[in-house]
Short mmCIF file of C-alpha atoms in Angstrom, two decimals:
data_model
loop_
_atom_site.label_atom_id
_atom_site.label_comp_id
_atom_site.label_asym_id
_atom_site.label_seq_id
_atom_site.Cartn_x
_atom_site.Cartn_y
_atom_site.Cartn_z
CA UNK A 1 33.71 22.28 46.62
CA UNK A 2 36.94 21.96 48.38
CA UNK A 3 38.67 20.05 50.98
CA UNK A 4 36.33 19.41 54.12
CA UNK A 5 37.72 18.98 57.56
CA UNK A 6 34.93 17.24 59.47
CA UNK A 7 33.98 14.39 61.51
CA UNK A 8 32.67 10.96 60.80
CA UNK A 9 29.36 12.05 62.45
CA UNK A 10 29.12 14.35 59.66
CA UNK A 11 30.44 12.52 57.23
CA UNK A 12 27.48 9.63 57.57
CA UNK A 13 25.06 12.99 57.36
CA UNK A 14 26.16 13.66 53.85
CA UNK A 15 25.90 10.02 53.00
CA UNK A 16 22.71 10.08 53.68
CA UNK A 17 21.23 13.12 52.37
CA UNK A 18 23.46 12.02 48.93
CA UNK A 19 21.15 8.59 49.52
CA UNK A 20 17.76 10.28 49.34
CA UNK A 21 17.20 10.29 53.61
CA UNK A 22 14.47 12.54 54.13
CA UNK A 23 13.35 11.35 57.97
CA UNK A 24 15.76 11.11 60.47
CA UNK A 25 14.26 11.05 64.35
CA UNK A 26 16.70 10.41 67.16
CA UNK A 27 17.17 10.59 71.07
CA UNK A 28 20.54 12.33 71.81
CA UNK A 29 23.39 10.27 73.30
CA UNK A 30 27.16 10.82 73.11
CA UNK A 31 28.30 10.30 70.82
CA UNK A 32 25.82 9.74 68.26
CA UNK A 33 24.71 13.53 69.06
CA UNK A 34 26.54 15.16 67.00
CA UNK A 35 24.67 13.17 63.99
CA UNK A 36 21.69 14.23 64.89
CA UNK A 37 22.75 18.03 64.92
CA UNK A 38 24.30 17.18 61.72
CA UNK A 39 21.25 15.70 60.70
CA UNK A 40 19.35 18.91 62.04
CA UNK A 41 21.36 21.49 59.95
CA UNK A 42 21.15 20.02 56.89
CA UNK A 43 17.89 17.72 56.07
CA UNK A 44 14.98 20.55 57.03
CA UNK A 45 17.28 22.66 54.18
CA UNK A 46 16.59 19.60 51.84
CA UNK A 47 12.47 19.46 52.34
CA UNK A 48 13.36 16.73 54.96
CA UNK A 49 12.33 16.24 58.58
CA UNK A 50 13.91 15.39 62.38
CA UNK A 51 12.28 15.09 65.08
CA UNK A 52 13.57 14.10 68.79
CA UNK A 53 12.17 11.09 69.99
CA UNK A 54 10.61 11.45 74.17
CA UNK A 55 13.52 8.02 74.29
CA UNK A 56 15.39 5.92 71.66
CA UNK A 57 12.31 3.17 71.86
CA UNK A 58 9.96 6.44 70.53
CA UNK A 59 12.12 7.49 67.74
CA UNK A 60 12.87 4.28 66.29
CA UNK A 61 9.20 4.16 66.22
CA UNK A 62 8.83 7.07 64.12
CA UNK A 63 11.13 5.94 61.50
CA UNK A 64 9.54 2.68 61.15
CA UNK A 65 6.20 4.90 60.37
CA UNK A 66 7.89 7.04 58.48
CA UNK A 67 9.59 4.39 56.27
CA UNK A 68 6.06 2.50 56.00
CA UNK A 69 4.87 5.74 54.49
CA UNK A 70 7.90 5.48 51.61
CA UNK A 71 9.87 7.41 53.19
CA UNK A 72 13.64 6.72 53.32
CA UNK A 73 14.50 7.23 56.89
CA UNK A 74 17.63 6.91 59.76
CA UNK A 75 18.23 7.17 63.13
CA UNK A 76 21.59 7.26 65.61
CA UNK A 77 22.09 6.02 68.56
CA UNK A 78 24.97 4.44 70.95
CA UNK A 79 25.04 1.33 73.40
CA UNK A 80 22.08 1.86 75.80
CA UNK A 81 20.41 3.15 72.95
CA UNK A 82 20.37 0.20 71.17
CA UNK A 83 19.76 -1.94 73.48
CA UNK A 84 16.10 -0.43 73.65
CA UNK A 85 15.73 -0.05 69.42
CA UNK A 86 15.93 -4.17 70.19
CA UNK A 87 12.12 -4.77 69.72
CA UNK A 88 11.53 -2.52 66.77
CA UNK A 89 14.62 -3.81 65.08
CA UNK A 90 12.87 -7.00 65.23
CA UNK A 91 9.44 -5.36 64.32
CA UNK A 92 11.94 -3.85 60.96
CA UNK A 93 12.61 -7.34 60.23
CA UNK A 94 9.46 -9.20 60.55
CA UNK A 95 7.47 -6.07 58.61
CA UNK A 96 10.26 -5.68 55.88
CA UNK A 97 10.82 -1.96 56.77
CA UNK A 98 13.76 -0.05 55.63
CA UNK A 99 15.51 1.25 57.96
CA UNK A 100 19.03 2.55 58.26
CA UNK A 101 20.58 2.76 62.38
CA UNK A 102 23.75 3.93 62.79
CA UNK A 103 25.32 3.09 66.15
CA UNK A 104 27.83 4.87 67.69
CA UNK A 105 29.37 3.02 69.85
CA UNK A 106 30.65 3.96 73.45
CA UNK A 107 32.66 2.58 76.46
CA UNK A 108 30.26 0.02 78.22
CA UNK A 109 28.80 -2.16 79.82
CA UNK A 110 25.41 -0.39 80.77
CA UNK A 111 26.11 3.48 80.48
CA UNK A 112 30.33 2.87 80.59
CA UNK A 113 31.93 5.61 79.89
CA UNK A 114 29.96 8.24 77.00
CA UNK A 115 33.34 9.69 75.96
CA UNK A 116 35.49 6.68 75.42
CA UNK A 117 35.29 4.09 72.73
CA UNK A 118 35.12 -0.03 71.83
CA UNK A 119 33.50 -2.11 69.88
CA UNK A 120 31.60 -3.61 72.03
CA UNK A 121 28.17 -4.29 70.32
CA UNK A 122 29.01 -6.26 67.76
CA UNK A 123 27.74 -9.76 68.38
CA UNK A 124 24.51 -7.44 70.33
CA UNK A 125 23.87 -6.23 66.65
CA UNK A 126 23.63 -9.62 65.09
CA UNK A 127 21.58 -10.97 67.57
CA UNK A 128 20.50 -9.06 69.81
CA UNK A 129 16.57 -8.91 68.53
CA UNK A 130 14.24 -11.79 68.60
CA UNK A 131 14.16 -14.42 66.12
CA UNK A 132 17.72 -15.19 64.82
CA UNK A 133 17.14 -13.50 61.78
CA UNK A 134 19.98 -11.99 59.64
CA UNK A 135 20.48 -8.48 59.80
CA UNK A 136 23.27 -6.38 57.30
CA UNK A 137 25.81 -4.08 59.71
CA UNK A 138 28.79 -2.18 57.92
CA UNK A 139 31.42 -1.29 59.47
CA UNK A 140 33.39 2.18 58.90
CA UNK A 141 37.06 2.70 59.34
CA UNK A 142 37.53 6.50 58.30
CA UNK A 143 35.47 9.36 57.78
CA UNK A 144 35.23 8.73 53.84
CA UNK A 145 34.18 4.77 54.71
CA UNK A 146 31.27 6.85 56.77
CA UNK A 147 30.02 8.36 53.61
CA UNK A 148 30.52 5.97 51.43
CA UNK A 149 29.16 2.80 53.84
CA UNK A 150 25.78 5.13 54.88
CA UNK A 151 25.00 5.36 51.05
CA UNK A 152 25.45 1.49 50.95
CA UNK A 153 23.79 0.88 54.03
CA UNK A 154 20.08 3.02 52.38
CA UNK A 155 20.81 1.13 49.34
CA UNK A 156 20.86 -2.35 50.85
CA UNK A 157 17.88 -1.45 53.07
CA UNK A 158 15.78 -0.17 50.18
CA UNK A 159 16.47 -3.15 47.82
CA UNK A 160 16.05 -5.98 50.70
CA UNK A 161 13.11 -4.31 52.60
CA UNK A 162 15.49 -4.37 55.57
CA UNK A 163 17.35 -2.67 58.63
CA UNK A 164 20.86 -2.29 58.00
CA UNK A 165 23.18 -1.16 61.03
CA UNK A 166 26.26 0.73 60.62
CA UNK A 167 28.95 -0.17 63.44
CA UNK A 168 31.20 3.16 63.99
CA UNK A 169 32.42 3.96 67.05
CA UNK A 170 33.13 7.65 69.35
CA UNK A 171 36.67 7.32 67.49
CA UNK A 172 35.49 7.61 63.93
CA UNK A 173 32.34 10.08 64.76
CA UNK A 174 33.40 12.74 66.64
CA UNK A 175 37.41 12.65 65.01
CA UNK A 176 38.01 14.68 62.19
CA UNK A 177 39.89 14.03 59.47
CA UNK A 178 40.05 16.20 55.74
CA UNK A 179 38.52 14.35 53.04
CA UNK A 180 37.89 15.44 49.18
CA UNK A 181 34.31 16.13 48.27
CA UNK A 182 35.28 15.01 44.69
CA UNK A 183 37.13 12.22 45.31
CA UNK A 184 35.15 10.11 47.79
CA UNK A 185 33.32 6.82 46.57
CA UNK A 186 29.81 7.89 45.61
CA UNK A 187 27.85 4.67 45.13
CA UNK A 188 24.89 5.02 42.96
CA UNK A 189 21.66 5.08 44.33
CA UNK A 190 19.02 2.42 44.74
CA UNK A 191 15.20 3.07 45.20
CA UNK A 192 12.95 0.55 46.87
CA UNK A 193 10.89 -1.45 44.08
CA UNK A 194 6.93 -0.45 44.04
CA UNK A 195 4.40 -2.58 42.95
CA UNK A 196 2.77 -1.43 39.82
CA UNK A 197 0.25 -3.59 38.32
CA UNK A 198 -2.06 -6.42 39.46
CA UNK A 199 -3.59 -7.55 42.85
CA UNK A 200 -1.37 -6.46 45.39
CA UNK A 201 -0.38 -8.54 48.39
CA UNK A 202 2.38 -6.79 50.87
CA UNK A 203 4.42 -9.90 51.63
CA UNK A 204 3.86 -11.46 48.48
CA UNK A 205 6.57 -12.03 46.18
CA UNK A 206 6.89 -13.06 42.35
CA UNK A 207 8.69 -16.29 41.09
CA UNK A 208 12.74 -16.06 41.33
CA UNK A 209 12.38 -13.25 44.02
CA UNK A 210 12.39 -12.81 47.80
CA UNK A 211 11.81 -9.33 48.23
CA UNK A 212 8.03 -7.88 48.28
CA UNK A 213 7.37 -5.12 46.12
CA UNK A 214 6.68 -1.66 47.76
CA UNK A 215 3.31 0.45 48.52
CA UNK A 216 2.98 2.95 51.25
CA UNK A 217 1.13 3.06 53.79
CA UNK A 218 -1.75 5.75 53.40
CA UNK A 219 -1.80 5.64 50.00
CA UNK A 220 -5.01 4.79 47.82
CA UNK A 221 -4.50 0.70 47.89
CA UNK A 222 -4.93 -0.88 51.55
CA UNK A 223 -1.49 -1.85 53.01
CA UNK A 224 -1.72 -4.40 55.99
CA UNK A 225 1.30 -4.42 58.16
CA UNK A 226 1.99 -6.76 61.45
CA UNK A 227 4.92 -7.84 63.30
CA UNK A 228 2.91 -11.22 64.13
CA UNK A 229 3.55 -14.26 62.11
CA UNK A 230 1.92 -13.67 58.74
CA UNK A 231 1.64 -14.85 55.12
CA UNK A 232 1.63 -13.02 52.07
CA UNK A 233 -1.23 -11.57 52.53
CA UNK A 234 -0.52 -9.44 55.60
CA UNK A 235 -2.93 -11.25 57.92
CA UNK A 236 -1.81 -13.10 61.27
CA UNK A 237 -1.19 -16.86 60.69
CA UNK A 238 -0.67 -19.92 63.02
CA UNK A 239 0.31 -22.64 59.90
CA UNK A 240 3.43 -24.12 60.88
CA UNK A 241 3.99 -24.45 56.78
CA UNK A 242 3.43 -21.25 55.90
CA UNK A 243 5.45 -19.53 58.84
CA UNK A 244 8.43 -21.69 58.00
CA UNK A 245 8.55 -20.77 54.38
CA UNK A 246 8.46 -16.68 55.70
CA UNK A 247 11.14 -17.29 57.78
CA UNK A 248 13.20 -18.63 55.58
CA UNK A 249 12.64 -16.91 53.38
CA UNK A 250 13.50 -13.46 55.31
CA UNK A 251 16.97 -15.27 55.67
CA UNK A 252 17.51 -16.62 51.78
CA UNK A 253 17.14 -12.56 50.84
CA UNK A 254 19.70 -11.61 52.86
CA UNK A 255 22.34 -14.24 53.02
CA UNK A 256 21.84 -15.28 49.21
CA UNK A 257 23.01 -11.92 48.16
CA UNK A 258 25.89 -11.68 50.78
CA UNK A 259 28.68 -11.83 49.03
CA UNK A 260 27.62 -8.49 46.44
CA UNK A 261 27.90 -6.43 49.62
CA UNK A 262 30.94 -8.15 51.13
CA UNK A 263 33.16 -4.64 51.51
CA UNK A 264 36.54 -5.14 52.79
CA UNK A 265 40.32 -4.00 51.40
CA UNK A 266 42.46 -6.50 51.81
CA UNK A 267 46.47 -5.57 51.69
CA UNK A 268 47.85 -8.64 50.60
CA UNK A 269 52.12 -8.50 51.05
CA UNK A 270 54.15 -10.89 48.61
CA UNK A 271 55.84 -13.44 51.07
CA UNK A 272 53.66 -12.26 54.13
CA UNK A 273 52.57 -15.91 56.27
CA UNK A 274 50.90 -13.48 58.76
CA UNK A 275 47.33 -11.82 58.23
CA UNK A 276 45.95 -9.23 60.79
CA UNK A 277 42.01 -8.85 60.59
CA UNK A 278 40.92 -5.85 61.85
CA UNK A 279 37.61 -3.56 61.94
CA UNK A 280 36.49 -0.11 62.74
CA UNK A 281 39.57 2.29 63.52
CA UNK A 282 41.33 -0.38 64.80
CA UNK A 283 41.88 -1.15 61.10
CA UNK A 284 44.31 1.92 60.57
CA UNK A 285 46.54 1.05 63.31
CA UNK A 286 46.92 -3.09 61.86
CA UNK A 287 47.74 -1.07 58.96
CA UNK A 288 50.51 1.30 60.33
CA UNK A 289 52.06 -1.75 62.41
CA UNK A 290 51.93 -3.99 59.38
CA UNK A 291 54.06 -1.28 57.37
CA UNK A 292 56.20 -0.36 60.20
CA UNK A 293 57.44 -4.40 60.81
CA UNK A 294 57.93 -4.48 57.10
CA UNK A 295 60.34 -1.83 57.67
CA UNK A 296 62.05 -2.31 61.03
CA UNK A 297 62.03 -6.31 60.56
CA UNK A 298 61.47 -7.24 56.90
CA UNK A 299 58.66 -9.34 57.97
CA UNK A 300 55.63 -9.30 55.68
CA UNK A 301 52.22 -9.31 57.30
CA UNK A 302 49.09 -8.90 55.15
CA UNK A 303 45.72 -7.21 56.38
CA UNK A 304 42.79 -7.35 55.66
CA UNK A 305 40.28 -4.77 56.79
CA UNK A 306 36.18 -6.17 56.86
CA UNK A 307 33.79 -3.65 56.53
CA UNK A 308 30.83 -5.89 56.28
CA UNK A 309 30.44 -7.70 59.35
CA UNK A 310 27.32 -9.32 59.04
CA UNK A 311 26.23 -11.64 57.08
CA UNK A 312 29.72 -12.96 57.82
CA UNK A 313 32.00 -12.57 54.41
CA UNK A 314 33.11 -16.63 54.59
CA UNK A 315 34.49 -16.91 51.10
CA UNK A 316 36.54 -13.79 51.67
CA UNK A 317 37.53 -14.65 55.10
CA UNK A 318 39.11 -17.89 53.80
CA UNK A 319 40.28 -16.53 50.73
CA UNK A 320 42.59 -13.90 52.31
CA UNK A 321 43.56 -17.03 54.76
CA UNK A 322 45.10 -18.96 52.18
CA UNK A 323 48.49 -19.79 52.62
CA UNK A 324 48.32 -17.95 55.83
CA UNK A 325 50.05 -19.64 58.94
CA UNK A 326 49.05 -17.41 61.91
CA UNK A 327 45.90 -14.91 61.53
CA UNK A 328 45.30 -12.69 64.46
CA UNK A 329 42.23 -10.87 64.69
CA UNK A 330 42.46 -7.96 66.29
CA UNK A 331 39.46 -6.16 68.47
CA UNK A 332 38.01 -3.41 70.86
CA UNK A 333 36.95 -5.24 72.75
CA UNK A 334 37.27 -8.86 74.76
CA UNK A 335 36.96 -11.13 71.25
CA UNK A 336 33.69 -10.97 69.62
CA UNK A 337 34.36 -11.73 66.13
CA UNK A 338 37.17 -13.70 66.23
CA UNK A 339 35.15 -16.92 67.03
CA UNK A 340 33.34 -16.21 63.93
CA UNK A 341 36.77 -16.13 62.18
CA UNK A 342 37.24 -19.36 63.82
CA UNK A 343 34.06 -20.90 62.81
CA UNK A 344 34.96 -20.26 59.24
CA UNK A 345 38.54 -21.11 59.26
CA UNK A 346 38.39 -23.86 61.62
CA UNK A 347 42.07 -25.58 60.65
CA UNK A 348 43.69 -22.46 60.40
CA UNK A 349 45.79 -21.23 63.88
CA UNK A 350 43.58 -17.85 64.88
CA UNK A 351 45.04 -16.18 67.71
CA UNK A 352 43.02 -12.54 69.44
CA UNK A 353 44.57 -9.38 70.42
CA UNK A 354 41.90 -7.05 71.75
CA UNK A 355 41.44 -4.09 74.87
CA UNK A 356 38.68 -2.53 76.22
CA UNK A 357 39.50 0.47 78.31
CA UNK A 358 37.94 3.39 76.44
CA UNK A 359 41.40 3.44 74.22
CA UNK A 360 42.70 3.06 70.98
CA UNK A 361 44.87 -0.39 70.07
CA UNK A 362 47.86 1.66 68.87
CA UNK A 363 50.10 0.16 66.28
CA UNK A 364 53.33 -0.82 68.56
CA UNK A 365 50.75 -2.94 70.58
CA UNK A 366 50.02 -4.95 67.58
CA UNK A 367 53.47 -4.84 66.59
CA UNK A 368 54.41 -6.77 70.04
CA UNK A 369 51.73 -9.02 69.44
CA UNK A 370 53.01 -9.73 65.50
CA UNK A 371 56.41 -10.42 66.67
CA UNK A 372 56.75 -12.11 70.01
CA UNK A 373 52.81 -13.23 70.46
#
């Protein structure tokens, strides 16, 4: 195969049919559509299925059933999208469903603006679902962090019995951008772990684990599922002891194992006393600025890039902010993560640069804000 010229849209297609997807049901939105088409052209080929959801709330739906059935399954959406996916997000956490839900993510608030961009869901996508629970969301930067992140994204689902979000935005979907077939980070892939001998309870878990084993719905042992309170045994419980050990134990599985899927790349400069966090596309352009005032000022500024957002990467975060005397996080939107970064790094002087008007930060803006911030 040889060089591709596609879009990040695509790109997270690939990723998942390389990942096993074999259900993918969606409502079309810009611009998350083109996904779906994506989606459309090349799973049926593969002995998959799609199917178009009546509304977002209906196709989430279906790839909770179709996950509880063993399948591996996705879906796409963009801002009012997943707003409604809220209650079956939380239904995907309390039932230990894997799911992978890539959202697009468009101009807002409400309907904003379907053809512009921001990054405006990100704190929604941590908690915007009932509960307080931790979710996993990966963020892209390119069209080969699309690939790559979507193949992570069905491997984390499958081995924590989780959703997992993946945070592009209209920038990195729908722009193209050549990428080598060959060359591109293939992770290997990781199946959901079935039960396979003894009595089998679906929320049960053995000693020095936090993750239920796996049997489908349908098949020849009864599977009880709920989104109610519930103990190991799958039935509805009111005991204050036993819902308290669930709970937590739906957030040890996830935030015990946080740092193995902390990805970031962090561009550390000899001398630099500057770091620029960044996300998403914005990442490229703290990038170019961080080269360019290297060369027009001999000022060294380090960047690191987070492509795990959630759980939060603290060890990295003040890792890369060692030695460090300004950080400035830089956003698309009004400064949602930044008071994480603050949170973590709560000596440390963290100053925000961010815009939401549907346009890219460009490099010279975060130059300006480097140099005479």
């Amino acid at each position: 195969m040889g060089l591709l010229f596609i879009d990040g849209n695509h790109a997270m297609a690939m990723g998942a049919l390389h990942a096993g997807c074999r259900f993918f049901a969606a409502y079309p939105i810009t611009p998350a559509t083109t996904l779906f088409a994506a989606m459309l052209d090349r799973l049926p080929a593969s002995g998959g299925i799609v199917l178009q959801g009546e509304d977002e709330i209906a196709s989430i739906g279906y790839c909770l059933g179709a996950s509880m059935a063993g399948m591996k399954a996705m879906t796409a959406t963009s801002g009012p999208g997943i707003s409604l996916y809220s209650e079956n997000i939380s239904f995907a956490i309390a039932g230990e469903i894997p799911l992978v839900i890539v959202n697009v993510m468009r101009q807002g608030p409400s309907t904003g603006a379907a053809t512009l961009a921001a990054d405006g869901d990100i704190q929604f996508m941590r908690w915007g679902c009932s509960g307080g629970l931790p979710v996993i969301v990966l963020a892209p930067s390119d069209v080969s962090d699309c690939f790559t992140l979507t193949v992570h994204a069905f491997n984390l689902a499958e081995q924590f019995r989780c959703p997992v979000l993946v945070a592009s935005n209209k920038e990195i979907g729908m722009t193209r951008e050549t990428i080598d077939p060959e060359r591109i980070e293939k992770p290997a892939v990781v199946e959901r772990t079935l039960h396979t001998s003894g009595p089998f309870l679906p929320f049960g878990v053995e000693d020095g684990r936090d993750v239920p084993a796996f049997l489908p719905i349908g098949g020849p042992v009864l599977v009880r599922q709920t989104s109610s309170t519930h103990g190991a045994d799958g039935y509805i419980t009111t005991d204050p002891i036993e819902i308290q050990a669930g709970v937590e134990r739906l957030k040890r599985k996830i935030e015990s194992h946080s740092a193995s899927f902390s990805f970031f790349e962090h561009e550390r400069v000899e001398g630099a006393r500057t770091l620029i966090i960044a996300y998403s596309a914005t990442a490229r352009a703290a990038r170019a600025a961080a080269a360019a005032i290297l060369k027009e000022s001999g000022q060294a500024v380090s960047v690191l890039t987070l492509k795990t957002l959630w759980p939060v990467p603290e060890q990295l975060l003040v890792e890369a902010a060692e030695g460090m005397e300004r950080i400035l996080v830089v956003e698309m939107n009004l400064g949602q993560y930044v008071n994480e970064v603050r949170r973590v790094l709560c000596e440390a002087r963290v100053d925000f640069f961010g815009k939401m008007n549907g346009r890219l930060i460009t490099p010279a803006e975060i130059m300006r804000e480097v140099l005479h911030g």
